[in-house]
Amino acid sequence: MKQIQYFFLALLLMGIVWSGCKDDDNPITSQLSEAAYEDAAYTIAGAVGDENGGATQSVGDLLTFQAVGSLNFVTPTADGGVETVTSDAGTYDPATGWWTVEISRSKTNNRVTMSLTRTYQFRFWKNNTQYQQYYVTNNDTAVKMELNIVSGSGYFKNKIVTHHLTQLEGGWLASDINKDTVTITLTKNYVRKGVDSVVTLRASRIFDHTLTLTSVNLKTLRFKPSQTKPFFEWRDNLANAISGTIKGNITATATITRGDDDKVRTINKDFEITVGGGEGMISMDGRKFKGDMKYGDRP
């Protein structure tokens, strides 16, 4: 009888030891899980930034079309860089009210290198039912403006992430563009597909992803030619002046290389960004990650 008791006691002890070994492995599993959130946060920050061609930049382009009607300039920036933007003259379709314009942009500073192309359509609304050709047409000032992203391509690189854009589309609406404070929302989802290379001290990862913004509610001050602040100063400060919330989803397949070992994992997470003071606080499953709305990176 005692032999049987000893046998079951031995099995119990072996189970405890084995369970302890599994517990020792959990920090590694947890670490990999946390790394997935970190990678997603880097990609989300890049997708909504300004200087690197993210969502904030397209909002800035919308407000620039409203304010000065053109996107052709070469200018030094406050961070020591140079930005070059060129666009065609655009074509106007009086039957639909849409302008179509193609732009190219490049920028280099001490935080990011970026090059991109965009095809935009934008339209001014005299009221809720009538569109007009310009922001001010026959003394009528538009009250809102739409901007559709027809297509986009390009890349950016910062100290952690190298991003290659493979697909871009979306639709923005700027309301109250005849007032001091403008409200920015979506007319259709902002969808961004790309491949990120994320390099840290721990590992390198290839992050093939689709990011979708499904809800945006932002406010910012529009540029007025009568104000004393120069346009380029207003535009350079735009990311610091925006506030509100952004919601979306990110799906991705990540290939992680650590030494000679490769692992593949997938992620599918909803997120919310609280925007204000130049920061975007990214929330996923109770975890929070700080992003920089101007540079599209993480401090």
mmCIF file of C-alpha atoms in Angstrom:
data_model
loop_
_atom_site.group_PDB
_atom_site.id
_atom_site.type_symbol
_atom_site.label_atom_id
_atom_site.label_comp_id
_atom_site.label_asym_id
_atom_site.label_seq_id
_atom_site.Cartn_x
_atom_site.Cartn_y
_atom_site.Cartn_z
ATOM 1 C CA MET A 1 0.000 0.000 0.000
ATOM 2 C CA LYS A 2 2.833 2.370 0.911
ATOM 3 C CA GLN A 3 4.474 1.627 -2.432
ATOM 4 C CA ILE A 4 1.329 2.798 -4.193
ATOM 5 C CA GLN A 5 1.252 5.949 -2.033
ATOM 6 C CA TYR A 6 4.924 6.655 -2.827
ATOM 7 C CA PHE A 7 4.195 6.142 -6.523
ATOM 8 C CA PHE A 8 1.368 8.697 -6.572
ATOM 9 C CA LEU A 9 3.419 11.097 -4.425
ATOM 10 C CA ALA A 10 6.221 10.866 -6.969
ATOM 11 C CA LEU A 11 3.791 11.608 -9.797
ATOM 12 C CA LEU A 12 2.478 14.615 -7.866
ATOM 13 C CA LEU A 13 5.981 15.982 -7.318
ATOM 14 C CA MET A 14 6.819 15.503 -10.991
ATOM 15 C CA GLY A 15 3.663 17.425 -11.900
ATOM 16 C CA ILE A 16 4.653 20.293 -9.609
ATOM 17 C CA VAL A 17 8.156 20.436 -11.089
ATOM 18 C CA TRP A 18 6.790 20.324 -14.645
ATOM 19 C CA SER A 19 4.276 23.050 -13.821
ATOM 20 C CA GLY A 20 7.069 25.146 -12.350
ATOM 21 C CA CYS A 21 9.059 24.774 -15.547
ATOM 22 C CA LYS A 22 6.040 25.986 -17.514
ATOM 23 C CA ASP A 23 5.735 28.980 -15.198
ATOM 24 C CA ASP A 24 9.394 29.771 -15.856
ATOM 25 C CA ASP A 25 8.594 29.833 -19.568
ATOM 26 C CA ASN A 26 5.714 32.260 -19.143
ATOM 27 C CA PRO A 27 7.875 35.413 -18.932
ATOM 28 C CA ILE A 28 9.273 34.552 -22.372
ATOM 29 C CA THR A 29 5.793 34.061 -23.800
ATOM 30 C CA SER A 30 4.648 37.261 -22.098
ATOM 31 C CA GLN A 31 7.668 39.113 -23.431
ATOM 32 C CA LEU A 32 6.866 38.047 -26.980
ATOM 33 C CA SER A 33 3.263 39.140 -26.451
ATOM 34 C CA GLU A 34 4.370 42.541 -25.163
ATOM 35 C CA ALA A 35 6.718 42.863 -28.140
ATOM 36 C CA ALA A 36 3.713 42.397 -30.431
ATOM 37 C CA TYR A 37 1.975 45.339 -28.766
ATOM 38 C CA GLU A 38 5.179 47.389 -28.999
ATOM 39 C CA ASP A 39 5.475 46.664 -32.730
ATOM 40 C CA ALA A 40 1.837 47.580 -33.284
ATOM 41 C CA ALA A 41 2.309 50.841 -31.367
ATOM 42 C CA TYR A 42 5.309 51.801 -33.537
ATOM 43 C CA THR A 43 3.256 51.151 -36.678
ATOM 44 C CA ILE A 44 0.196 53.032 -35.389
ATOM 45 C CA ALA A 45 2.307 56.049 -34.420
ATOM 46 C CA GLY A 46 3.844 56.087 -37.887
ATOM 47 C CA ALA A 47 0.471 55.766 -39.598
ATOM 48 C CA VAL A 48 -1.010 58.854 -37.927
ATOM 49 C CA GLY A 49 2.056 61.142 -37.846
ATOM 50 C CA ASP A 50 2.616 64.330 -39.825
ATOM 51 C CA GLU A 51 6.264 64.555 -40.858
ATOM 52 C CA ASN A 52 6.346 60.962 -42.126
ATOM 53 C CA GLY A 53 3.292 61.024 -44.403
ATOM 54 C CA GLY A 54 0.670 59.733 -41.984
ATOM 55 C CA ALA A 55 -2.954 60.683 -41.415
ATOM 56 C CA THR A 56 -2.123 64.036 -39.818
ATOM 57 C CA GLN A 57 -0.248 65.045 -42.958
ATOM 58 C CA SER A 58 -3.285 64.407 -45.169
ATOM 59 C CA VAL A 59 -5.374 66.504 -42.753
ATOM 60 C CA GLY A 60 -2.742 69.221 -43.114
ATOM 61 C CA ASP A 61 -2.966 68.965 -46.897
ATOM 62 C CA LEU A 62 -6.745 69.370 -46.714
ATOM 63 C CA LEU A 63 -6.427 72.522 -44.607
ATOM 64 C CA THR A 64 -3.649 73.836 -46.858
ATOM 65 C CA PHE A 65 -5.859 73.506 -49.941
ATOM 66 C CA GLN A 66 -8.519 75.428 -48.013
ATOM 67 C CA ALA A 67 -6.132 78.128 -46.806
ATOM 68 C CA VAL A 68 -3.858 78.852 -49.776
ATOM 69 C CA GLY A 69 -5.193 76.655 -52.596
ATOM 70 C CA SER A 70 -1.848 75.112 -53.525
ATOM 71 C CA LEU A 71 0.772 72.618 -52.402
ATOM 72 C CA ASN A 72 3.892 73.915 -54.131
ATOM 73 C CA PHE A 73 6.709 75.029 -51.845
ATOM 74 C CA VAL A 74 10.268 74.433 -50.700
ATOM 75 C CA THR A 75 10.892 75.523 -47.151
ATOM 76 C CA PRO A 76 13.323 75.045 -44.271
ATOM 77 C CA THR A 77 11.623 73.769 -41.136
ATOM 78 C CA ALA A 78 12.045 74.596 -37.476
ATOM 79 C CA ASP A 79 13.721 71.231 -36.813
ATOM 80 C CA GLY A 80 16.605 71.929 -39.195
ATOM 81 C CA GLY A 81 15.217 70.022 -42.161
ATOM 82 C CA VAL A 82 14.002 70.894 -45.625
ATOM 83 C CA GLU A 83 10.613 69.995 -47.091
ATOM 84 C CA THR A 84 9.820 70.034 -50.809
ATOM 85 C CA VAL A 85 6.254 69.685 -52.075
ATOM 86 C CA THR A 86 5.184 69.858 -55.714
ATOM 87 C CA SER A 87 1.769 69.413 -57.293
ATOM 88 C CA ASP A 88 0.146 69.775 -60.674
ATOM 89 C CA ALA A 89 -2.362 72.548 -61.342
ATOM 90 C CA GLY A 90 -5.254 70.187 -60.700
ATOM 91 C CA THR A 91 -8.343 69.588 -62.800
ATOM 92 C CA TYR A 92 -11.876 70.613 -61.888
ATOM 93 C CA ASP A 93 -15.040 68.715 -62.804
ATOM 94 C CA PRO A 94 -17.986 71.158 -62.693
ATOM 95 C CA ALA A 95 -20.455 68.282 -62.932
ATOM 96 C CA THR A 96 -19.374 66.836 -59.585
ATOM 97 C CA GLY A 97 -17.494 69.691 -57.916
ATOM 98 C CA TRP A 98 -14.369 67.582 -57.421
ATOM 99 C CA TRP A 99 -10.837 68.846 -57.910
ATOM 100 C CA THR A 100 -8.228 66.157 -58.690
ATOM 101 C CA VAL A 101 -4.582 66.879 -57.915
ATOM 102 C CA GLU A 102 -1.378 64.852 -57.751
ATOM 103 C CA ILE A 103 1.426 65.757 -55.374
ATOM 104 C CA SER A 104 4.897 64.562 -54.470
ATOM 105 C CA ARG A 105 6.676 65.370 -51.228
ATOM 106 C CA SER A 106 10.092 64.770 -49.707
ATOM 107 C CA LYS A 107 11.517 65.736 -46.355
ATOM 108 C CA THR A 108 14.707 65.173 -44.421
ATOM 109 C CA ASN A 109 15.493 66.316 -40.897
ATOM 110 C CA ASN A 110 17.151 64.933 -37.783
ATOM 111 C CA ARG A 111 14.137 62.706 -36.979
ATOM 112 C CA VAL A 112 12.801 61.298 -40.252
ATOM 113 C CA THR A 113 13.495 60.847 -43.963
ATOM 114 C CA MET A 114 10.370 60.690 -46.117
ATOM 115 C CA SER A 115 9.353 60.553 -49.786
ATOM 116 C CA LEU A 116 5.820 60.053 -51.087
ATOM 117 C CA THR A 117 3.217 60.634 -53.785
ATOM 118 C CA ARG A 118 -0.506 61.198 -53.361
ATOM 119 C CA THR A 119 -3.527 61.524 -55.627
ATOM 120 C CA TYR A 120 -6.228 63.610 -53.960
ATOM 121 C CA GLN A 121 -9.741 64.725 -54.768
ATOM 122 C CA PHE A 122 -11.250 67.631 -52.841
ATOM 123 C CA ARG A 123 -14.512 69.542 -52.949
ATOM 124 C CA PHE A 124 -15.855 72.707 -51.289
ATOM 125 C CA TRP A 125 -19.426 72.942 -50.036
ATOM 126 C CA LYS A 126 -21.367 76.231 -50.021
ATOM 127 C CA ASN A 127 -23.905 74.597 -47.708
ATOM 128 C CA ASN A 128 -25.110 71.080 -46.978
ATOM 129 C CA THR A 129 -26.535 70.581 -50.474
ATOM 130 C CA GLN A 130 -24.557 72.807 -52.875
ATOM 131 C CA TYR A 131 -20.871 72.615 -53.762
ATOM 132 C CA GLN A 132 -18.765 75.401 -55.234
ATOM 133 C CA GLN A 133 -15.468 75.624 -57.117
ATOM 134 C CA TYR A 134 -13.346 77.550 -54.609
ATOM 135 C CA TYR A 135 -13.254 78.264 -50.907
ATOM 136 C CA VAL A 136 -14.673 81.695 -51.716
ATOM 137 C CA THR A 137 -16.858 81.768 -54.844
ATOM 138 C CA ASN A 138 -18.969 84.834 -55.734
ATOM 139 C CA ASN A 139 -18.556 86.120 -52.170
ATOM 140 C CA ASP A 140 -19.860 82.831 -50.759
ATOM 141 C CA THR A 141 -17.476 81.205 -48.265
ATOM 142 C CA ALA A 142 -17.548 77.416 -48.104
ATOM 143 C CA VAL A 143 -18.654 75.906 -44.803
ATOM 144 C CA LYS A 144 -17.105 72.467 -45.246
ATOM 145 C CA MET A 145 -14.642 70.597 -47.428
ATOM 146 C CA GLU A 146 -14.115 66.960 -48.389
ATOM 147 C CA LEU A 147 -10.821 65.325 -49.291
ATOM 148 C CA ASN A 148 -10.553 61.828 -50.739
ATOM 149 C CA ILE A 149 -7.266 59.950 -50.846
ATOM 150 C CA VAL A 150 -7.466 58.159 -54.186
ATOM 151 C CA SER A 151 -4.052 56.496 -53.937
ATOM 152 C CA GLY A 152 -0.661 56.849 -52.315
ATOM 153 C CA SER A 153 2.843 55.435 -52.326
ATOM 154 C CA GLY A 154 6.108 56.149 -50.567
ATOM 155 C CA TYR A 155 8.329 55.384 -47.610
ATOM 156 C CA PHE A 156 9.700 56.884 -44.428
ATOM 157 C CA LYS A 157 12.548 56.011 -42.094
ATOM 158 C CA ASN A 158 13.225 57.011 -38.509
ATOM 159 C CA LYS A 159 15.583 55.660 -35.848
ATOM 160 C CA ILE A 160 13.445 52.535 -35.241
ATOM 161 C CA VAL A 161 11.112 51.980 -38.208
ATOM 162 C CA THR A 162 11.569 51.801 -41.968
ATOM 163 C CA HIS A 163 8.136 51.890 -43.619
ATOM 164 C CA HIS A 164 7.132 51.072 -47.202
ATOM 165 C CA LEU A 165 3.566 52.005 -48.141
ATOM 166 C CA THR A 166 1.762 49.594 -50.482
ATOM 167 C CA GLN A 167 -1.808 50.955 -50.454
ATOM 168 C CA LEU A 168 -3.606 54.047 -49.162
ATOM 169 C CA GLU A 169 -7.190 55.274 -49.380
ATOM 170 C CA GLY A 170 -9.672 57.193 -47.274
ATOM 171 C CA GLY A 171 -11.967 60.181 -46.999
ATOM 172 C CA TRP A 172 -11.849 63.260 -44.739
ATOM 173 C CA LEU A 173 -14.388 65.958 -43.944
ATOM 174 C CA ALA A 174 -13.482 69.356 -42.504
ATOM 175 C CA SER A 175 -16.536 71.113 -41.054
ATOM 176 C CA ASP A 176 -16.874 74.774 -40.008
ATOM 177 C CA ILE A 177 -14.043 75.882 -42.302
ATOM 178 C CA ASN A 178 -15.585 79.365 -42.206
ATOM 179 C CA LYS A 179 -14.950 79.541 -38.448
ATOM 180 C CA ASP A 180 -11.850 79.667 -36.265
ATOM 181 C CA THR A 181 -12.056 76.041 -35.082
ATOM 182 C CA VAL A 182 -12.358 73.252 -37.644
ATOM 183 C CA THR A 183 -13.733 69.768 -36.906
ATOM 184 C CA ILE A 184 -12.154 66.818 -38.753
ATOM 185 C CA THR A 185 -14.070 63.554 -39.263
ATOM 186 C CA LEU A 186 -14.125 60.674 -41.743
ATOM 187 C CA THR A 187 -16.384 60.235 -44.760
ATOM 188 C CA LYS A 188 -14.986 56.724 -45.262
ATOM 189 C CA ASN A 189 -12.423 54.570 -43.507
ATOM 190 C CA TYR A 190 -8.766 55.534 -43.758
ATOM 191 C CA VAL A 191 -7.018 52.322 -44.860
ATOM 192 C CA ARG A 192 -3.251 52.050 -44.936
ATOM 193 C CA LYS A 193 -1.312 48.923 -45.950
ATOM 194 C CA GLY A 194 2.435 48.595 -45.697
ATOM 195 C CA VAL A 195 5.498 46.719 -44.555
ATOM 196 C CA ASP A 196 7.537 47.976 -41.605
ATOM 197 C CA SER A 197 11.003 46.898 -40.585
ATOM 198 C CA VAL A 198 11.309 47.463 -36.832
ATOM 199 C CA VAL A 199 14.823 47.201 -35.386
ATOM 200 C CA THR A 200 15.498 47.325 -31.640
ATOM 201 C CA LEU A 201 18.261 46.034 -29.379
ATOM 202 C CA ARG A 202 16.273 42.851 -28.700
ATOM 203 C CA ALA A 203 15.374 41.791 -32.233
ATOM 204 C CA SER A 204 14.418 42.836 -35.740
ATOM 205 C CA ARG A 205 10.888 42.380 -37.056
ATOM 206 C CA ILE A 206 9.185 42.573 -40.432
ATOM 207 C CA PHE A 207 5.648 43.836 -39.813
ATOM 208 C CA ASP A 208 3.288 43.307 -42.787
ATOM 209 C CA HIS A 209 0.128 45.134 -41.782
ATOM 210 C CA THR A 210 -3.199 46.737 -42.581
ATOM 211 C CA LEU A 211 -4.235 49.693 -40.435
ATOM 212 C CA THR A 212 -7.802 51.015 -40.612
ATOM 213 C CA LEU A 213 -9.074 54.198 -38.971
ATOM 214 C CA THR A 214 -12.812 53.790 -38.432
ATOM 215 C CA SER A 215 -13.678 56.845 -36.325
ATOM 216 C CA VAL A 216 -12.029 60.264 -36.110
ATOM 217 C CA ASN A 217 -13.146 63.329 -34.165
ATOM 218 C CA LEU A 218 -10.469 66.011 -34.145
ATOM 219 C CA LYS A 219 -10.436 69.774 -33.736
ATOM 220 C CA THR A 220 -7.821 72.331 -34.710
ATOM 221 C CA LEU A 221 -7.459 76.007 -35.588
ATOM 222 C CA ARG A 222 -7.599 76.853 -39.275
ATOM 223 C CA PHE A 223 -5.169 79.245 -40.896
ATOM 224 C CA LYS A 224 -6.524 82.715 -41.649
ATOM 225 C CA PRO A 225 -4.561 84.994 -44.022
ATOM 226 C CA SER A 226 -5.389 87.946 -41.765
ATOM 227 C CA GLN A 227 -3.578 86.491 -38.758
ATOM 228 C CA THR A 228 -0.064 87.633 -37.937
ATOM 229 C CA LYS A 229 1.420 84.136 -37.782
ATOM 230 C CA PRO A 230 2.965 83.125 -41.154
ATOM 231 C CA PHE A 231 1.370 80.175 -42.957
ATOM 232 C CA PHE A 232 4.468 77.974 -42.707
ATOM 233 C CA GLU A 233 4.657 78.543 -38.956
ATOM 234 C CA TRP A 234 0.981 77.562 -38.630
ATOM 235 C CA ARG A 235 1.526 74.456 -40.759
ATOM 236 C CA ASP A 236 4.669 73.426 -38.870
ATOM 237 C CA ASN A 237 2.730 73.584 -35.597
ATOM 238 C CA LEU A 238 -0.386 71.758 -36.835
ATOM 239 C CA ALA A 239 0.360 68.419 -35.137
ATOM 240 C CA ASN A 240 0.716 70.223 -31.802
ATOM 241 C CA ALA A 241 -2.593 72.057 -32.274
ATOM 242 C CA ILE A 242 -4.830 69.052 -33.021
ATOM 243 C CA SER A 243 -6.887 67.438 -30.255
ATOM 244 C CA GLY A 244 -9.530 64.719 -30.066
ATOM 245 C CA THR A 245 -9.816 60.960 -30.559
ATOM 246 C CA ILE A 246 -9.005 58.401 -33.243
ATOM 247 C CA LYS A 247 -10.237 54.800 -33.263
ATOM 248 C CA GLY A 248 -9.207 51.933 -35.489
ATOM 249 C CA ASN A 249 -7.880 48.425 -35.968
ATOM 250 C CA ILE A 250 -4.551 46.921 -36.931
ATOM 251 C CA THR A 251 -3.971 43.436 -38.344
ATOM 252 C CA ALA A 252 -0.481 42.199 -39.066
ATOM 253 C CA THR A 253 1.840 39.291 -39.568
ATOM 254 C CA ALA A 254 5.192 39.782 -37.879
ATOM 255 C CA THR A 255 8.370 37.846 -38.595
ATOM 256 C CA ILE A 256 10.789 38.183 -35.680
ATOM 257 C CA THR A 257 14.476 37.511 -36.065
ATOM 258 C CA ARG A 258 16.591 37.078 -32.950
ATOM 259 C CA GLY A 259 20.007 35.707 -33.778
ATOM 260 C CA ASP A 260 19.476 32.660 -35.984
ATOM 261 C CA ASP A 261 15.930 32.100 -34.715
ATOM 262 C CA ASP A 262 12.875 33.262 -36.708
ATOM 263 C CA LYS A 263 9.338 33.330 -35.326
ATOM 264 C CA VAL A 264 6.070 34.314 -36.985
ATOM 265 C CA ARG A 265 3.117 35.739 -35.091
ATOM 266 C CA THR A 266 -0.111 37.505 -35.971
ATOM 267 C CA ILE A 267 -1.906 40.387 -34.310
ATOM 268 C CA ASN A 268 -5.436 41.739 -34.692
ATOM 269 C CA LYS A 269 -6.168 44.571 -32.270
ATOM 270 C CA ASP A 270 -8.537 47.495 -31.919
ATOM 271 C CA PHE A 271 -6.968 50.694 -30.648
ATOM 272 C CA GLU A 272 -7.868 54.219 -29.598
ATOM 273 C CA ILE A 273 -5.660 57.311 -29.695
ATOM 274 C CA THR A 274 -6.217 60.326 -27.464
ATOM 275 C CA VAL A 275 -4.650 63.301 -29.230
ATOM 276 C CA GLY A 276 -3.508 66.547 -27.633
ATOM 277 C CA GLY A 277 -0.448 68.714 -27.103
ATOM 278 C CA GLY A 278 1.455 67.010 -29.905
ATOM 279 C CA GLU A 279 1.062 63.563 -28.340
ATOM 280 C CA GLY A 280 -1.056 60.599 -29.313
ATOM 281 C CA MET A 281 -1.699 58.233 -26.395
ATOM 282 C CA ILE A 282 -2.325 54.823 -27.985
ATOM 283 C CA SER A 283 -4.510 52.399 -25.998
ATOM 284 C CA MET A 284 -4.763 48.650 -26.738
ATOM 285 C CA ASP A 285 -6.214 46.114 -24.302
ATOM 286 C CA GLY A 286 -5.519 48.415 -21.373
ATOM 287 C CA ARG A 287 -1.916 49.009 -22.435
ATOM 288 C CA LYS A 288 -0.831 52.572 -23.232
ATOM 289 C CA PHE A 289 1.914 53.748 -25.568
ATOM 290 C CA LYS A 290 2.895 57.354 -26.205
ATOM 291 C CA GLY A 291 3.268 58.492 -29.824
ATOM 292 C CA ASP A 292 4.533 61.734 -31.346
ATOM 293 C CA MET A 293 1.915 63.218 -33.700
ATOM 294 C CA LYS A 294 4.412 65.456 -35.471
ATOM 295 C CA TYR A 295 7.179 62.969 -36.255
ATOM 296 C CA GLY A 296 5.190 59.735 -36.284
ATOM 297 C CA ASP A 297 7.507 57.957 -33.871
ATOM 298 C CA ARG A 298 7.571 57.058 -30.192
ATOM 299 C CA PRO A 299 9.644 58.971 -27.649
#
